[in-house]
Short mmCIF file of C-alpha atoms in Angstrom, two decimals:
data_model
loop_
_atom_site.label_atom_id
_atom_site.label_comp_id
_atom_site.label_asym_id
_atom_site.label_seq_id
_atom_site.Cartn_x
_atom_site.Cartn_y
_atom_site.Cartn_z
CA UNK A 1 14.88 13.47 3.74
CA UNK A 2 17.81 10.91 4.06
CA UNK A 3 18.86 9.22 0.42
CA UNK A 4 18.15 6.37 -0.81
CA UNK A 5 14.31 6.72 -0.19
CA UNK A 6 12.85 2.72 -0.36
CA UNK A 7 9.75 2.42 -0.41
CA UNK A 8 7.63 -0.54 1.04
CA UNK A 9 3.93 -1.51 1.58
CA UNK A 10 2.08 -4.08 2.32
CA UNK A 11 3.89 -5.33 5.57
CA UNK A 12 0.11 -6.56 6.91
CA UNK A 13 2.43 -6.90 10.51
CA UNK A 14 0.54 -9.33 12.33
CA UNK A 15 -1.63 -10.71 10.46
CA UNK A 16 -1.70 -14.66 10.24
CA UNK A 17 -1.41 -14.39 6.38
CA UNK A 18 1.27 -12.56 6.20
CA UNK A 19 4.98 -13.95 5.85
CA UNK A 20 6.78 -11.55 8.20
CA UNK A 21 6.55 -12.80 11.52
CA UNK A 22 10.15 -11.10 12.63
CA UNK A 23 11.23 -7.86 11.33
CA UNK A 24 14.87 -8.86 11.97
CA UNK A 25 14.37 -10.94 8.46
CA UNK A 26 13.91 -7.85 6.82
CA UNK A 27 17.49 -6.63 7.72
CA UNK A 28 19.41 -7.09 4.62
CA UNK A 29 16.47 -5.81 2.57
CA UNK A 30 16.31 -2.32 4.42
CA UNK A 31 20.22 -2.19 4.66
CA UNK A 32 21.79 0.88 2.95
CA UNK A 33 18.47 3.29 3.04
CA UNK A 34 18.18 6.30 4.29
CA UNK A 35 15.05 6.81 4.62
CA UNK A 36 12.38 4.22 4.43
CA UNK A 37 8.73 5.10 3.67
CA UNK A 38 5.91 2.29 4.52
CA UNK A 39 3.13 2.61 1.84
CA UNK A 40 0.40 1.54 4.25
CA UNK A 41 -1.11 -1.54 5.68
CA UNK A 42 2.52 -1.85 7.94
CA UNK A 43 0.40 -3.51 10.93
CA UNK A 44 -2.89 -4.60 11.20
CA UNK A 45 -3.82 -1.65 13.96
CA UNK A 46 -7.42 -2.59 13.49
CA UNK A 47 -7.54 -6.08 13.72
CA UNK A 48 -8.55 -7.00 17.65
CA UNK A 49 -7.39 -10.49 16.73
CA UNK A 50 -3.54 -9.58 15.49
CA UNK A 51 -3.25 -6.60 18.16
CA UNK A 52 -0.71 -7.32 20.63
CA UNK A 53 1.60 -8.79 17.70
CA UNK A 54 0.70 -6.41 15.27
CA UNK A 55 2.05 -3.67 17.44
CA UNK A 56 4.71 -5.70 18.59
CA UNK A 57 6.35 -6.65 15.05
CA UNK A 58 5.87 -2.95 14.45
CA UNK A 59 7.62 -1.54 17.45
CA UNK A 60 9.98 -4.21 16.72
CA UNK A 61 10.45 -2.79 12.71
CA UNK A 62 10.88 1.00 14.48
CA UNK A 63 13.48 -0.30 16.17
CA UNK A 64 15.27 -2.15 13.55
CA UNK A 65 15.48 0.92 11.80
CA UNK A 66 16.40 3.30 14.20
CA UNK A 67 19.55 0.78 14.55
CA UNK A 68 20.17 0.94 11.42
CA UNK A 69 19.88 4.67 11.20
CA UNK A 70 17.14 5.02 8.91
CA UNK A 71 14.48 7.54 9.17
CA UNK A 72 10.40 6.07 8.62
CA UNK A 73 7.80 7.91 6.97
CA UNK A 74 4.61 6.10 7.64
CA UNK A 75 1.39 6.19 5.13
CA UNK A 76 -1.89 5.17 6.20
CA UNK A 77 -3.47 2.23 4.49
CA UNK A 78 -7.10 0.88 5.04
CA UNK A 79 -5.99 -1.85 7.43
CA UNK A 80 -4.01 1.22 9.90
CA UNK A 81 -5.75 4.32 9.20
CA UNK A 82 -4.26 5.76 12.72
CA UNK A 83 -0.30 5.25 11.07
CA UNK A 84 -0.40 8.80 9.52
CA UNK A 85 2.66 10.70 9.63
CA UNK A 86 1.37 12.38 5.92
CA UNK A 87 -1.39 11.08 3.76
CA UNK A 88 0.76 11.23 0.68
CA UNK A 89 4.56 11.70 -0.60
CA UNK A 90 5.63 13.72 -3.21
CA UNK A 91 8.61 13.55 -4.74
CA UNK A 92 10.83 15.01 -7.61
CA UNK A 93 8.25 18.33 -7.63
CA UNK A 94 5.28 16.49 -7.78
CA UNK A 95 5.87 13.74 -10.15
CA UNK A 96 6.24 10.65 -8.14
CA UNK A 97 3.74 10.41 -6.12
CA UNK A 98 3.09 7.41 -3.32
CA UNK A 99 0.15 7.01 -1.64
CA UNK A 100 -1.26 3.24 -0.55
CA UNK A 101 -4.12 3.22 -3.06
CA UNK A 102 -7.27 2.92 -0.89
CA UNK A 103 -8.48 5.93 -2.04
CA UNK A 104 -8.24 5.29 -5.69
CA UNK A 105 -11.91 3.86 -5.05
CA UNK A 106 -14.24 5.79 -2.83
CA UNK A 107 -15.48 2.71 -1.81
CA UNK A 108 -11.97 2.02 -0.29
CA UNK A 109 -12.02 -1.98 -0.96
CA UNK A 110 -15.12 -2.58 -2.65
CA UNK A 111 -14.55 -6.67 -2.88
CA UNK A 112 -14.39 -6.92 1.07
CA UNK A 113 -16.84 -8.92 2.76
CA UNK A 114 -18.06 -5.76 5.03
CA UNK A 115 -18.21 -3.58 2.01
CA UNK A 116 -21.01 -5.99 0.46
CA UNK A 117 -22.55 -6.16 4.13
CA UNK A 118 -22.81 -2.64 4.55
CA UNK A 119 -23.57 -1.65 0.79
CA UNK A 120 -26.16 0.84 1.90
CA UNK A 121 -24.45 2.63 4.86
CA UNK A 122 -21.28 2.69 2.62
CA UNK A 123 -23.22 4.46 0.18
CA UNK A 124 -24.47 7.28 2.33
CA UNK A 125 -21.08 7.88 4.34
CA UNK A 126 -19.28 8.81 0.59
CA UNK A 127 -22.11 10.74 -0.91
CA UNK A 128 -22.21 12.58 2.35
CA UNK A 129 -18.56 13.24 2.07
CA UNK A 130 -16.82 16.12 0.25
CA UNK A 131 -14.21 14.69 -1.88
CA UNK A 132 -13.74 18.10 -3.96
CA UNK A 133 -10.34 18.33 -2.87
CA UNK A 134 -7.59 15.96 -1.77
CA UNK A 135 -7.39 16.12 1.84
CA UNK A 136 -10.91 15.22 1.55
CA UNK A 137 -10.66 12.48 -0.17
CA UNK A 138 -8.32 10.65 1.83
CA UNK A 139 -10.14 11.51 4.85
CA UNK A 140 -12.91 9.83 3.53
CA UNK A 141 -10.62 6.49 2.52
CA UNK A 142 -9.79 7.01 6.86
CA UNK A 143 -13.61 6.45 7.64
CA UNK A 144 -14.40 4.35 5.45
CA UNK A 145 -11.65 2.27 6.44
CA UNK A 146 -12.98 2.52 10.05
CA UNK A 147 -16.28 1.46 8.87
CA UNK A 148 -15.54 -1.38 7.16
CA UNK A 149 -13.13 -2.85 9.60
CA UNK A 150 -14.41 -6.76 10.31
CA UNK A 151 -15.55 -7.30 13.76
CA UNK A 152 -13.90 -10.56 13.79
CA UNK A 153 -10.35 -12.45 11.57
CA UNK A 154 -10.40 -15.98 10.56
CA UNK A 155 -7.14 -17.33 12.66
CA UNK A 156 -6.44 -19.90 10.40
CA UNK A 157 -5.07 -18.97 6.59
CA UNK A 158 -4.40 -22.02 4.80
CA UNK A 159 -4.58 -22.04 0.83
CA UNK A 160 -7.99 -23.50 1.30
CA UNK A 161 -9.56 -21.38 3.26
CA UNK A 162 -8.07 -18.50 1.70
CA UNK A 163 -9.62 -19.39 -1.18
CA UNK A 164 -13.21 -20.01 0.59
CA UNK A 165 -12.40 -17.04 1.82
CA UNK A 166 -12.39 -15.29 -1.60
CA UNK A 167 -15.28 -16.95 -2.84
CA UNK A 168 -17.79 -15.96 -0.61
CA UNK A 169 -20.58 -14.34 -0.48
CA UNK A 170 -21.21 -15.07 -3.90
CA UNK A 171 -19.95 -11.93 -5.64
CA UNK A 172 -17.19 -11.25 -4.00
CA UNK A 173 -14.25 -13.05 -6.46
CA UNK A 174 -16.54 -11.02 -9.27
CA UNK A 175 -15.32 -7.99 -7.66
CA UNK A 176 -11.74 -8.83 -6.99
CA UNK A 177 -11.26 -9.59 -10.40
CA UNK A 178 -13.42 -6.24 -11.45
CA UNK A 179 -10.91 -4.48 -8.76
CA UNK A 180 -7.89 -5.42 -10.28
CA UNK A 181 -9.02 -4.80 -13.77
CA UNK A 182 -10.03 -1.66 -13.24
CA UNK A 183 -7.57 -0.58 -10.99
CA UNK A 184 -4.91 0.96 -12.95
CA UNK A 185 -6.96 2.73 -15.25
CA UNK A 186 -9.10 4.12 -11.62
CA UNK A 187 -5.79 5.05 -10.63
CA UNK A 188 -4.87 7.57 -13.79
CA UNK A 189 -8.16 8.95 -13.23
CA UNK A 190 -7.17 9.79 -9.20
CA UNK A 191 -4.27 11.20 -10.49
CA UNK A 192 -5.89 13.01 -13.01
CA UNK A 193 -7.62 15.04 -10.62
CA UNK A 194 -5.82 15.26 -7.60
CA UNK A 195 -2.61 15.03 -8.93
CA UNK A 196 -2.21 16.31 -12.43
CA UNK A 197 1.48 17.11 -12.30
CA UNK A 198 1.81 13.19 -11.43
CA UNK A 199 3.99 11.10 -14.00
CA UNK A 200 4.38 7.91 -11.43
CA UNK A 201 2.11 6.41 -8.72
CA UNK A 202 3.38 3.99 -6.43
CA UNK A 203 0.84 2.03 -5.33
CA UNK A 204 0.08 -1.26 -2.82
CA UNK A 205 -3.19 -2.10 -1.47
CA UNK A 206 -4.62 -3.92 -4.11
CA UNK A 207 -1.83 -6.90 -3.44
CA UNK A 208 -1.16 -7.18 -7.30
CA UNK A 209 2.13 -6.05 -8.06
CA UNK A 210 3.56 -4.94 -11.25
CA UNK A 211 3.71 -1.86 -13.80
CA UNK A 212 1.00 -0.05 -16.25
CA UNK A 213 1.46 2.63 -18.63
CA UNK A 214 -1.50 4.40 -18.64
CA UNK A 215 -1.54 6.85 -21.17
CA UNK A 216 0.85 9.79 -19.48
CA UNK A 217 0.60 8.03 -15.90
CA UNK A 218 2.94 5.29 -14.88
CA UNK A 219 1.26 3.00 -12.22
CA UNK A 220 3.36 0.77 -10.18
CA UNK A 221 2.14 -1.48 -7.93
CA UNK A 222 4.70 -3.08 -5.23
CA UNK A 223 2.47 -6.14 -4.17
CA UNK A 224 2.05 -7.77 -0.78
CA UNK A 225 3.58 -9.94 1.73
CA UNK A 226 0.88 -11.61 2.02
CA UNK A 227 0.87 -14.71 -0.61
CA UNK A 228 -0.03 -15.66 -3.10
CA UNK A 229 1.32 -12.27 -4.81
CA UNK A 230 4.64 -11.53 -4.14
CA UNK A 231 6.06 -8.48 -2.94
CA UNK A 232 8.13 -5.51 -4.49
CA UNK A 233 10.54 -2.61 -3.82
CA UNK A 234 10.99 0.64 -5.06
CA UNK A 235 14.02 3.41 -4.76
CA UNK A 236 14.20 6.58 -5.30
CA UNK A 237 18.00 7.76 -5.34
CA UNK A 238 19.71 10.87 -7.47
CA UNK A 239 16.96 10.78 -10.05
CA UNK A 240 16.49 7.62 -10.87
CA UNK A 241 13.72 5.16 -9.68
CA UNK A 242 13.91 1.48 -9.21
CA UNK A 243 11.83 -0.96 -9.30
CA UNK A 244 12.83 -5.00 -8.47
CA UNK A 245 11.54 -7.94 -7.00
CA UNK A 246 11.76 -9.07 -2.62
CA UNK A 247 13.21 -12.36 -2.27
CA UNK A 248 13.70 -14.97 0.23
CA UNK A 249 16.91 -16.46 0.80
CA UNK A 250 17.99 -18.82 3.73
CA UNK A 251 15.04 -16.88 5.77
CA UNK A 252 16.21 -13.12 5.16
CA UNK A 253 15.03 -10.58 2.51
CA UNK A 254 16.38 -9.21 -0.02
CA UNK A 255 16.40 -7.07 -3.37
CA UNK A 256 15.93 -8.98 -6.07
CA UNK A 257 15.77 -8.75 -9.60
CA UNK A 258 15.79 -5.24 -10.92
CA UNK A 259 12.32 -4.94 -13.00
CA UNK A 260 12.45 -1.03 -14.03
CA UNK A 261 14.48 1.81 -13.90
CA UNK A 262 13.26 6.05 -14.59
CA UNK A 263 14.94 8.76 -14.21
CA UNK A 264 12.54 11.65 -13.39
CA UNK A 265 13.49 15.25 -14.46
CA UNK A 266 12.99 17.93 -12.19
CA UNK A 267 11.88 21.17 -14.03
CA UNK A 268 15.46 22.34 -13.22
CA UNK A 269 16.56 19.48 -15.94
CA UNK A 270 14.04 19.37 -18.30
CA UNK A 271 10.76 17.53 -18.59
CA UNK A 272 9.70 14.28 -18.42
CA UNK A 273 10.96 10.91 -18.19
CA UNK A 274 13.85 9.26 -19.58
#
């Protein structure tokens, strides 16, 4: 794997909501990686709406990179369960971990609309499902995914229909806020399990960035580029991880404000972080 490793999620390519509608903005941002690794939900791949320039502004992105010499690892997320090169990263020996987060809750996204709509068929698809070890589980996040994909996308996303959008069915901001609550503390428990040499998970999906310490677990969360979060960036180089903020400037991205740094010992150094 080609140094530095940045790490990205979130993209949502193609979707209406999201703020990338050319990849070319994203130029200075991905300048100087070697390898880039896309956290899932790159493209909206199963979105009939946002199709055509989903997979455009992706092939675009491929390209991009491939110009700039940088290698792409691609994780699934729950909106493109199909862009699987791996399921999950590990690095430094296991203790950074990245994975998009959808399977942190069986239910995948328990606040979406389809999830309350098919409550009952939900349920019997994850009972059904053998989750006893990992490759399970994120198969199941994969049909899940499939299952609860919306037959139909609102075209317009203004602030006020994003927000009637939230709202409704009644419920549904009840479990967004539920979601995010919970969400770091769902995550040590996913790592607990699955991943029990895991110090750091590096998270998207639930478009809430920032950082928990949970007990032994570090959670990071890089956000969205979909508003109203904003979105993060993570590097893994020598060691160390970073952590800063994505920023606009005269229409291109870039790294921002540095927000955390780690160094992770390998079992060659010693243990633990620093």
């Amino acid at each position: 794997m080609k140094h530095p490793v940045l790490i990205l999620s979130d993209l949502h390519l193609g979707h209406k909501a999201s703020v990338l509608d050319d990849v070319a903005t994203l130029e200075p941002l991905l300048r100087g990686a070697g390898t880039l690794v896309l956290n899932g939900d790159t493209w909206q791949e199963l979105a009939r709406e946002f199709y055509d320039d989903a997979l455009r502004l992706w092939r675009d992105l491929q390209a991009l990179c491939q110009r700039l010499e940088i290698d792409i690892i691609s994780l699934p997320g729950n909106h493109d369960p199909g862009n699987r090169d791996r399921d999950f990263l590990a690095l430094a020996e296991g203790k950074i971990i990245i994975m998009h987060g959808d399977t942190v809750f069986p239910e995948v996204a328990p606040w979406s609309r389809t999830a309350m709509q098919k409550e009952h068929e939900l349920r019997v698809l994850i009972d059904a499902h053998p989750q006893e070890r990992v490759e399970q589980r994120f198969a199941l996040a994969r049909e899940v995914s499939r299952l609860l994909a919306p037959k139909t996308y609102p075209r317009k996303k203004n602030l006020l229909s994003r927000v009637w959008d939230a709202i409704t069915p009644p419920g549904r901001a009840w479990r967004m806020l539920h979601s995010w609550a919970t969400m770091a503390g769902e995550t040590r428990r996913f790592a607990t399990r699955y991943f029990p040499a895991c110090e750091i998970m590096i998270c998207g999906h639930f478009h809430r960035g920032g950082v928990w310490e949970c007990d032994d677990l570090l959670v990071i969360n890089t956000g969205s580029f979909m508003p109203p979060g904003g979105a993060y960036w993570c590097e893994w180089h020598e060691g160390y991880l970073r952590m800063g903020q994505i920023q606009q400037t005269s229409g291109q991205w870039h790294r921002g404000k540095i927000l955390g740094v780690w160094k992770v010992e390998t079992p060659a150094e010693g243990f633990g972080l620093r």
